[in-house]
mmCIF file with all atom_site columns, C-alpha atoms in Angstrom:
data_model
loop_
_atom_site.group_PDB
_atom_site.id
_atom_site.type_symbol
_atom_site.label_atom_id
_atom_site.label_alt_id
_atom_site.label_comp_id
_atom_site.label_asym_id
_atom_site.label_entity_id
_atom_site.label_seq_id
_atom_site.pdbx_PDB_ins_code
_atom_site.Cartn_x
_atom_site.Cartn_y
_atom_site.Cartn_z
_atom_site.occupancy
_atom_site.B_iso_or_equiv
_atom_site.pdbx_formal_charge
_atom_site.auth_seq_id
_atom_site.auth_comp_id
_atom_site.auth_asym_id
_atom_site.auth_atom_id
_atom_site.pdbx_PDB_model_num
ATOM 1   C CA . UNK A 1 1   ? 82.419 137.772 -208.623 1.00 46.00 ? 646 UNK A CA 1
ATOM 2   C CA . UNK A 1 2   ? 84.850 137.131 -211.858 1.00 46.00 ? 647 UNK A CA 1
ATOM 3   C CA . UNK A 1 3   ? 83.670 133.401 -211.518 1.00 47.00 ? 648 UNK A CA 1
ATOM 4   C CA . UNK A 1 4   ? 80.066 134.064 -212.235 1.00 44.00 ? 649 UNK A CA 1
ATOM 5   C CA . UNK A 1 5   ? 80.616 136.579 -215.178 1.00 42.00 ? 650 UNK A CA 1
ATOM 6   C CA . UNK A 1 6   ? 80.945 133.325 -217.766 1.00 45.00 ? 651 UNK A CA 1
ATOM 7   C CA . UNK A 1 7   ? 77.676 131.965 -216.390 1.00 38.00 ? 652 UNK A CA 1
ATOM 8   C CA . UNK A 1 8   ? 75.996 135.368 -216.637 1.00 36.00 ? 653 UNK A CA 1
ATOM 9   C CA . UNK A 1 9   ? 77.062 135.540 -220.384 1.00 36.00 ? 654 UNK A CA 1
ATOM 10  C CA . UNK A 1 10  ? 75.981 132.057 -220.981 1.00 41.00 ? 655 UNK A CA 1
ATOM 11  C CA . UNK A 1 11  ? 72.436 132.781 -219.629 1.00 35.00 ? 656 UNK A CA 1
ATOM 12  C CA . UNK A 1 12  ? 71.855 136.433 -221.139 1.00 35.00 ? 657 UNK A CA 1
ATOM 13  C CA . UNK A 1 13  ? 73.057 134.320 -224.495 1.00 37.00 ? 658 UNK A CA 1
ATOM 14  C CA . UNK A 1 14  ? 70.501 131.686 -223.750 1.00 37.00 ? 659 UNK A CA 1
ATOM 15  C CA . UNK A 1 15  ? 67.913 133.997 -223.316 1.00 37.00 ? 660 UNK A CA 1
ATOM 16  C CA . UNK A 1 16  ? 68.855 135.925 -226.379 1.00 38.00 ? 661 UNK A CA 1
ATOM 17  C CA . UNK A 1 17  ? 68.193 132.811 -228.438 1.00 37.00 ? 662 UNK A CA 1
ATOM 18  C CA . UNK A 1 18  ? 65.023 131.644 -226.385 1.00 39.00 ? 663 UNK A CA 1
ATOM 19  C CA . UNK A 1 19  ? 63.568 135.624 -227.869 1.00 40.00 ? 664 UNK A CA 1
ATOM 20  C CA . UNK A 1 20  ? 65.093 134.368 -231.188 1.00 38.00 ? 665 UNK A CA 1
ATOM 21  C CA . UNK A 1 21  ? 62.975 131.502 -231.317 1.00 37.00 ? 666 UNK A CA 1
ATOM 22  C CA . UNK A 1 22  ? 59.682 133.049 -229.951 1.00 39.00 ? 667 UNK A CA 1
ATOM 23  C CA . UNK A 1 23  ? 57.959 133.793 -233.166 1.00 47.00 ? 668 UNK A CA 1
ATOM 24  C CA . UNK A 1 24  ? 58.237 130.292 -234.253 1.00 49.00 ? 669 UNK A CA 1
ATOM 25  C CA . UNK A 1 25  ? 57.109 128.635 -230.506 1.00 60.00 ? 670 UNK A CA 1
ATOM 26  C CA . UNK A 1 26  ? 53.827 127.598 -229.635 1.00 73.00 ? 671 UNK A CA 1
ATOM 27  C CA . UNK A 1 27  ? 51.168 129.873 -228.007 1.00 88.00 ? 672 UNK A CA 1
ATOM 28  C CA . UNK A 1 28  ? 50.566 129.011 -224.084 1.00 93.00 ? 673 UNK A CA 1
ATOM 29  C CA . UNK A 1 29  ? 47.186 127.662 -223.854 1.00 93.00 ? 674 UNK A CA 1
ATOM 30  C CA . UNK A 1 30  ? 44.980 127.250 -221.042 1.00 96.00 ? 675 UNK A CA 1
ATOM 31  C CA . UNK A 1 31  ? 41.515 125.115 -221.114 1.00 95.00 ? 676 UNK A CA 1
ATOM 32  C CA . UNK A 1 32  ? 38.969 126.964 -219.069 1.00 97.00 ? 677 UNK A CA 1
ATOM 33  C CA . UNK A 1 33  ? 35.629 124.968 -220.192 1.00 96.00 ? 678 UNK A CA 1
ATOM 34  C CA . UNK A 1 34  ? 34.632 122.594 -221.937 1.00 95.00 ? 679 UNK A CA 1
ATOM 35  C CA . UNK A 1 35  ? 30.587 121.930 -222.217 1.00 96.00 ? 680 UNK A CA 1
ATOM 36  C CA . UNK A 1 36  ? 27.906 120.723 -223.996 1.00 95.00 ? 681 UNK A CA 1
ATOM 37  C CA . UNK A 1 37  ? 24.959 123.396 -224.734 1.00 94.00 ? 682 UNK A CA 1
ATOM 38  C CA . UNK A 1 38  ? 21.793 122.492 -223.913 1.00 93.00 ? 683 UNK A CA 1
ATOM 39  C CA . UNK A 1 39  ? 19.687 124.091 -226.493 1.00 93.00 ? 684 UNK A CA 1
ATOM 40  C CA . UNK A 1 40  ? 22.209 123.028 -228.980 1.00 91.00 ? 685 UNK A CA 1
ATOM 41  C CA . UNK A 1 41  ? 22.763 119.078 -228.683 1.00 86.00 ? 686 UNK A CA 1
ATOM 42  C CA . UNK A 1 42  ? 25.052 118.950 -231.890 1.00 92.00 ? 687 UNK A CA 1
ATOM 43  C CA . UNK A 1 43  ? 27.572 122.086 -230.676 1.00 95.00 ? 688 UNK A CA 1
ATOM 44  C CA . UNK A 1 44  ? 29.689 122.032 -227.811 1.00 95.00 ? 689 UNK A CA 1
ATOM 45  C CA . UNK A 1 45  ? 31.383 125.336 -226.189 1.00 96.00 ? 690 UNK A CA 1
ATOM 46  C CA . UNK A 1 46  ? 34.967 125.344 -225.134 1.00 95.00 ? 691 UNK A CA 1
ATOM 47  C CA . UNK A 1 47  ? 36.953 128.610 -223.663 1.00 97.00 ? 692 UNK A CA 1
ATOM 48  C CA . UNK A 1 48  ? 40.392 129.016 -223.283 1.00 95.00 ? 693 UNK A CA 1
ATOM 49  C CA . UNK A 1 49  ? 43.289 131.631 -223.106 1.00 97.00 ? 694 UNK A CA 1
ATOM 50  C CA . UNK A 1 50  ? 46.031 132.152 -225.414 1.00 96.00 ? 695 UNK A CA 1
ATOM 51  C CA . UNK A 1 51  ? 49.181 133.519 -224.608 1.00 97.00 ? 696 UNK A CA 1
ATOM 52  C CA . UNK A 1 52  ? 51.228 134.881 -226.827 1.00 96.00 ? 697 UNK A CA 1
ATOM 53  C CA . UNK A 1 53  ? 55.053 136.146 -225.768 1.00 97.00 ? 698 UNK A CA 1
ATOM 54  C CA . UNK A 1 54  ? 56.318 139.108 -226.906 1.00 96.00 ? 699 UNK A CA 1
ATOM 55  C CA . UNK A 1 55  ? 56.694 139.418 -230.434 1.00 93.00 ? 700 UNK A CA 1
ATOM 56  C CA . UNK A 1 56  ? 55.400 135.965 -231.052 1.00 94.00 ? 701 UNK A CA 1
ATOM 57  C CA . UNK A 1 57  ? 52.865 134.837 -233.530 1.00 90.00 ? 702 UNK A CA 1
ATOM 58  C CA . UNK A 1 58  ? 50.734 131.658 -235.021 1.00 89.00 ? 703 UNK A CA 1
ATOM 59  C CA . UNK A 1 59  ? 50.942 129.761 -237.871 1.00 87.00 ? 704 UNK A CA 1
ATOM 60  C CA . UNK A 1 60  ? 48.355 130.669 -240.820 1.00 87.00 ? 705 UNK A CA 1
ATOM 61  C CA . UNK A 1 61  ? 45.352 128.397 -239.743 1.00 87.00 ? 706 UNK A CA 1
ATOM 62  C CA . UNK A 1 62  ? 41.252 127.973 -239.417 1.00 87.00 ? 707 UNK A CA 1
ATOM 63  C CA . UNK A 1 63  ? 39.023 126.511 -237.001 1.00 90.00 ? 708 UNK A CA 1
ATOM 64  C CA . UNK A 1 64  ? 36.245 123.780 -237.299 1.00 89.00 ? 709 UNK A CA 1
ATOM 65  C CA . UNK A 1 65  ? 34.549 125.752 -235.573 1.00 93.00 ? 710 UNK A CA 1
ATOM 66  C CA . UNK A 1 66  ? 32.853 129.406 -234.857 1.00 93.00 ? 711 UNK A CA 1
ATOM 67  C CA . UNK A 1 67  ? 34.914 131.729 -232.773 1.00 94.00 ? 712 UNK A CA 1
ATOM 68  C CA . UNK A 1 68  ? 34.570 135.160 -230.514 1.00 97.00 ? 713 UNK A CA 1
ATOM 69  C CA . UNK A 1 69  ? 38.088 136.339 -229.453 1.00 96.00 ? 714 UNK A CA 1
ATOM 70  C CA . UNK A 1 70  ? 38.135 138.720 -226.388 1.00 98.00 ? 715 UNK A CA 1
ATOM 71  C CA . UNK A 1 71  ? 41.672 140.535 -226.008 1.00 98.00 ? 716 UNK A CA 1
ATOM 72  C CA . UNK A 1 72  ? 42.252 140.508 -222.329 1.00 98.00 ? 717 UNK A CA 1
ATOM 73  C CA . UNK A 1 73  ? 46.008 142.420 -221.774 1.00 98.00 ? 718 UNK A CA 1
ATOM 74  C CA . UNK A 1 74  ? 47.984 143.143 -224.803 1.00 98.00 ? 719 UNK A CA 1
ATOM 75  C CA . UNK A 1 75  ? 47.542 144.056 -228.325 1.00 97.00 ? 720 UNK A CA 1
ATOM 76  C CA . UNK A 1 76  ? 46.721 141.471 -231.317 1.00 97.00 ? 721 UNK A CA 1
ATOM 77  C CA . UNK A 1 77  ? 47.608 141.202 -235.040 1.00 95.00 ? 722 UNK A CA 1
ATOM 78  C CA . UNK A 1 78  ? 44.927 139.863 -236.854 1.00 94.00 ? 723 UNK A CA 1
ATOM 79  C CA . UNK A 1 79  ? 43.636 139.087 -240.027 1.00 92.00 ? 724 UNK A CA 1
ATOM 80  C CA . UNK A 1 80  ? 40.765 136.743 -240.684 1.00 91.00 ? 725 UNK A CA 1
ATOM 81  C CA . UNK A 1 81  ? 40.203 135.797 -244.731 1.00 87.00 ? 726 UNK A CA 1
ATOM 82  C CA . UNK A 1 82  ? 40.594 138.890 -247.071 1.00 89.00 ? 727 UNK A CA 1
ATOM 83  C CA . UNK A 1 83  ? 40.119 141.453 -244.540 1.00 90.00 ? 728 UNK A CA 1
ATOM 84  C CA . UNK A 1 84  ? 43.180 144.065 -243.786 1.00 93.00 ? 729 UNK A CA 1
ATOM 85  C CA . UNK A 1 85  ? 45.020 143.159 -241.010 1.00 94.00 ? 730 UNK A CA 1
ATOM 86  C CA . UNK A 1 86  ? 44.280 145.151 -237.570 1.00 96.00 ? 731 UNK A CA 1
ATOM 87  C CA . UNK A 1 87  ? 45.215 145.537 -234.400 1.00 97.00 ? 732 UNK A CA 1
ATOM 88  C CA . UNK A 1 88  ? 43.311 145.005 -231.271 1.00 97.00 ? 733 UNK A CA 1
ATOM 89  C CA . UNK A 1 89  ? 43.894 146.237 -228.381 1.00 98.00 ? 734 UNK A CA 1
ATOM 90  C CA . UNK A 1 90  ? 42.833 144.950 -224.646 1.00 98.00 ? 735 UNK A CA 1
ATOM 91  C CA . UNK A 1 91  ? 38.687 145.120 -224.434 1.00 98.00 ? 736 UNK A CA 1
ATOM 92  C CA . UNK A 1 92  ? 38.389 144.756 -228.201 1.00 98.00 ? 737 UNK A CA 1
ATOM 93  C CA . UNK A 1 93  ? 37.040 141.644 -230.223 1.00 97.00 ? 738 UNK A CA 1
ATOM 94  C CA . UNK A 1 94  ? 36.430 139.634 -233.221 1.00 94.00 ? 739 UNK A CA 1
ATOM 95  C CA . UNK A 1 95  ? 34.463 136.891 -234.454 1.00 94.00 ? 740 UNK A CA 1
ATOM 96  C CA . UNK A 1 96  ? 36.015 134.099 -236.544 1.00 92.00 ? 741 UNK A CA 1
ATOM 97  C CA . UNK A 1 97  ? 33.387 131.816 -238.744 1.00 92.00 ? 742 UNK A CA 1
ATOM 98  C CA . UNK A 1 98  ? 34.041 128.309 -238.972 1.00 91.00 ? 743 UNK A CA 1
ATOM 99  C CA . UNK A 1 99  ? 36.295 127.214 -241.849 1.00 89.00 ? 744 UNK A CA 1
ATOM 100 C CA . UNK A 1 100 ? 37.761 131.373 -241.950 1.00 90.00 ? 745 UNK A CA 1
ATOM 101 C CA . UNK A 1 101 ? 41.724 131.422 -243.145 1.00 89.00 ? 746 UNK A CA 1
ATOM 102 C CA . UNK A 1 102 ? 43.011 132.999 -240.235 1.00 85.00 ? 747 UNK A CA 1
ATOM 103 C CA . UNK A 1 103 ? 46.566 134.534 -242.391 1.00 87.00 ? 748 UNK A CA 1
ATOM 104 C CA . UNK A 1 104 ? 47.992 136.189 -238.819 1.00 88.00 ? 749 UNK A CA 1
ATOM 105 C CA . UNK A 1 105 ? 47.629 136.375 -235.649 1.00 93.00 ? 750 UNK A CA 1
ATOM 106 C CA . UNK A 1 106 ? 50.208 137.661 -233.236 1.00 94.00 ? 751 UNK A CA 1
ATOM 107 C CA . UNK A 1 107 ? 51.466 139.947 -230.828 1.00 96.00 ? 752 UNK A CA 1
ATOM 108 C CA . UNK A 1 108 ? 51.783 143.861 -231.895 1.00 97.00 ? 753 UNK A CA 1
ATOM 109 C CA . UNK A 1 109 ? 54.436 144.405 -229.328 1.00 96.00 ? 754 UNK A CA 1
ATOM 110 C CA . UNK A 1 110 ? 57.977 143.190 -228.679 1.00 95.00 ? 755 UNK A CA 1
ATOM 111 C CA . UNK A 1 111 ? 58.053 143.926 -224.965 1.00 97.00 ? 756 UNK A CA 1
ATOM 112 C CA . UNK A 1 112 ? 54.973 142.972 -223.406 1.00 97.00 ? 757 UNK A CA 1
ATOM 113 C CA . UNK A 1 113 ? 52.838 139.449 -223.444 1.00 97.00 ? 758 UNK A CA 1
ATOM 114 C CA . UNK A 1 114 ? 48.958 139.736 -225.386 1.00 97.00 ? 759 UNK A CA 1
ATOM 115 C CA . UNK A 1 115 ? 46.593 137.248 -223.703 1.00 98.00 ? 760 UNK A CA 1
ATOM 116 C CA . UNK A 1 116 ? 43.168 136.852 -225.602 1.00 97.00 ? 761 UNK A CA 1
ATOM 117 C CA . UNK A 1 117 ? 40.041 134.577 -224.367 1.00 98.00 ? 762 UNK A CA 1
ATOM 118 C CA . UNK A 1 118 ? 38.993 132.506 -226.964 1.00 95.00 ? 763 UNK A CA 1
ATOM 119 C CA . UNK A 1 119 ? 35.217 130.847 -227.027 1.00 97.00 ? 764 UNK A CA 1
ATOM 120 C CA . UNK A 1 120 ? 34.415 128.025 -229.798 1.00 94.00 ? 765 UNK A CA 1
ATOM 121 C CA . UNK A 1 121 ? 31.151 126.675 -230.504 1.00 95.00 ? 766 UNK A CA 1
ATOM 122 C CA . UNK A 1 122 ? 31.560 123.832 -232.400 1.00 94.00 ? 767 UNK A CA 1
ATOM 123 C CA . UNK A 1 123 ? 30.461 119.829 -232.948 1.00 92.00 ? 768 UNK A CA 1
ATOM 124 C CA . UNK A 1 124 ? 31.941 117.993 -230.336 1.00 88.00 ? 769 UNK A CA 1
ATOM 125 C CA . UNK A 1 125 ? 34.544 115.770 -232.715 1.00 88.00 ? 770 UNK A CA 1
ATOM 126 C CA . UNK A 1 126 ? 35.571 119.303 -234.546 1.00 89.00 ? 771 UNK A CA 1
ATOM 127 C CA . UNK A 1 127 ? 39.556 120.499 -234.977 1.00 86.00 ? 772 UNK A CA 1
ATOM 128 C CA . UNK A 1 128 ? 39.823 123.749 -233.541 1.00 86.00 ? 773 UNK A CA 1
ATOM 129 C CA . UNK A 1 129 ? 42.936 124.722 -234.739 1.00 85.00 ? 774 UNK A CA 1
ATOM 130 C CA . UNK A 1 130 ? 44.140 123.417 -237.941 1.00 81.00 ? 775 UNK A CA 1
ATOM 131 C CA . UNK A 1 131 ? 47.340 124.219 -239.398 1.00 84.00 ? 776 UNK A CA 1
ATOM 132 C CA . UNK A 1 132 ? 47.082 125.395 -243.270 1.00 81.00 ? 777 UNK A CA 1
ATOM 133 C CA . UNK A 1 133 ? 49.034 123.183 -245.673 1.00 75.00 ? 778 UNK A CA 1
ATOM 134 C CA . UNK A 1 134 ? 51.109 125.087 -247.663 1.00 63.00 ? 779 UNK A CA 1
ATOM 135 C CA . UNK A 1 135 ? 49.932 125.935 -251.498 1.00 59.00 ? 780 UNK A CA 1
ATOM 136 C CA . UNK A 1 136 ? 50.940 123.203 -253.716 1.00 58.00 ? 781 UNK A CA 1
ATOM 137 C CA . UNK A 1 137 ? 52.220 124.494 -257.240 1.00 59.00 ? 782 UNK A CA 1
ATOM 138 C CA . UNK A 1 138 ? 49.413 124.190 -259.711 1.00 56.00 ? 783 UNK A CA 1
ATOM 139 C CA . UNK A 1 139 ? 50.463 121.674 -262.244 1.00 59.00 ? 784 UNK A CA 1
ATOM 140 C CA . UNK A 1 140 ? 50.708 122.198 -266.168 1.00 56.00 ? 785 UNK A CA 1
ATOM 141 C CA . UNK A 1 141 ? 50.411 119.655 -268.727 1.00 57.00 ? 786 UNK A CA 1
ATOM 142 C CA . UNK A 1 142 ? 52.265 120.171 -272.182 1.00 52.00 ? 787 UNK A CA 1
ATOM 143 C CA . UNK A 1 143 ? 51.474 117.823 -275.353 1.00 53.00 ? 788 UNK A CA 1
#
């Protein structure tokens, strides 16, 4: 039993640091659909779930595209342009308009996983998740 105390350590430690590094991971993200509408030649639908781990959150962003954000299990941080941030809790939603600086998004708890569906409508060539640059300095100009 002595010899597996070391490995113990060395995998509670591992797991420490994987929790460490949550925040800074990527979401899990699963495709669900993907399909053309009908009515709508130039827009194309796509669902999917997001994951989010305890604690864990995305980088500011926007979409190319329009989007309604179901929260299945879990709570969400969010806060969509100038709007307060809020929580949301599972049953609750939100709608995103394309090109809409999405400042947070992450999980309101520390112990517990927050999975949201996610539906865009969007042209069919359109980013849906963009990463925002960050602000360049504003330059001066002295004579």
């Amino acid at each position: 039993m002595t010899r597996s105390l070391p490995f113990l350590t060395r995998l509670l430690a591992a797991a420490a640091l994987a929790g460490a590094t949550t925040a800074a991971a990527a979401a899990d993200e699963h495709a669900l659909l993907a399909a053309p509408l009908a009515r709508v030649p130039a827009a194309r639908l796509t669902a999917l779930t997001v994951t989010y781990r305890p604690g864990q959150s995305s980088a500011p962003h926007h979409h190319e595209a329009d989007a309604f954000v179901y929260v299945l299990a879990g709570r969400v941080r969010s806060q969509v342009g100038t709007a307060p941030a809020r929580v949301y809790g599972a049953g609750e939603s939100w709608f995103e308009p394309a090109g809409a600086h999405h400042a947070a998004c992450a999980n309101a708890s520390t112990s517990a996983p927050a999975t949201m569906l996610v539906v865009f409508v969007a042209p069919p060539r359109a980013r849906l998740n963009v990463a925002d640059q960050p602000a360049t300095p504003a330059r001066t100009q002295s004579r």
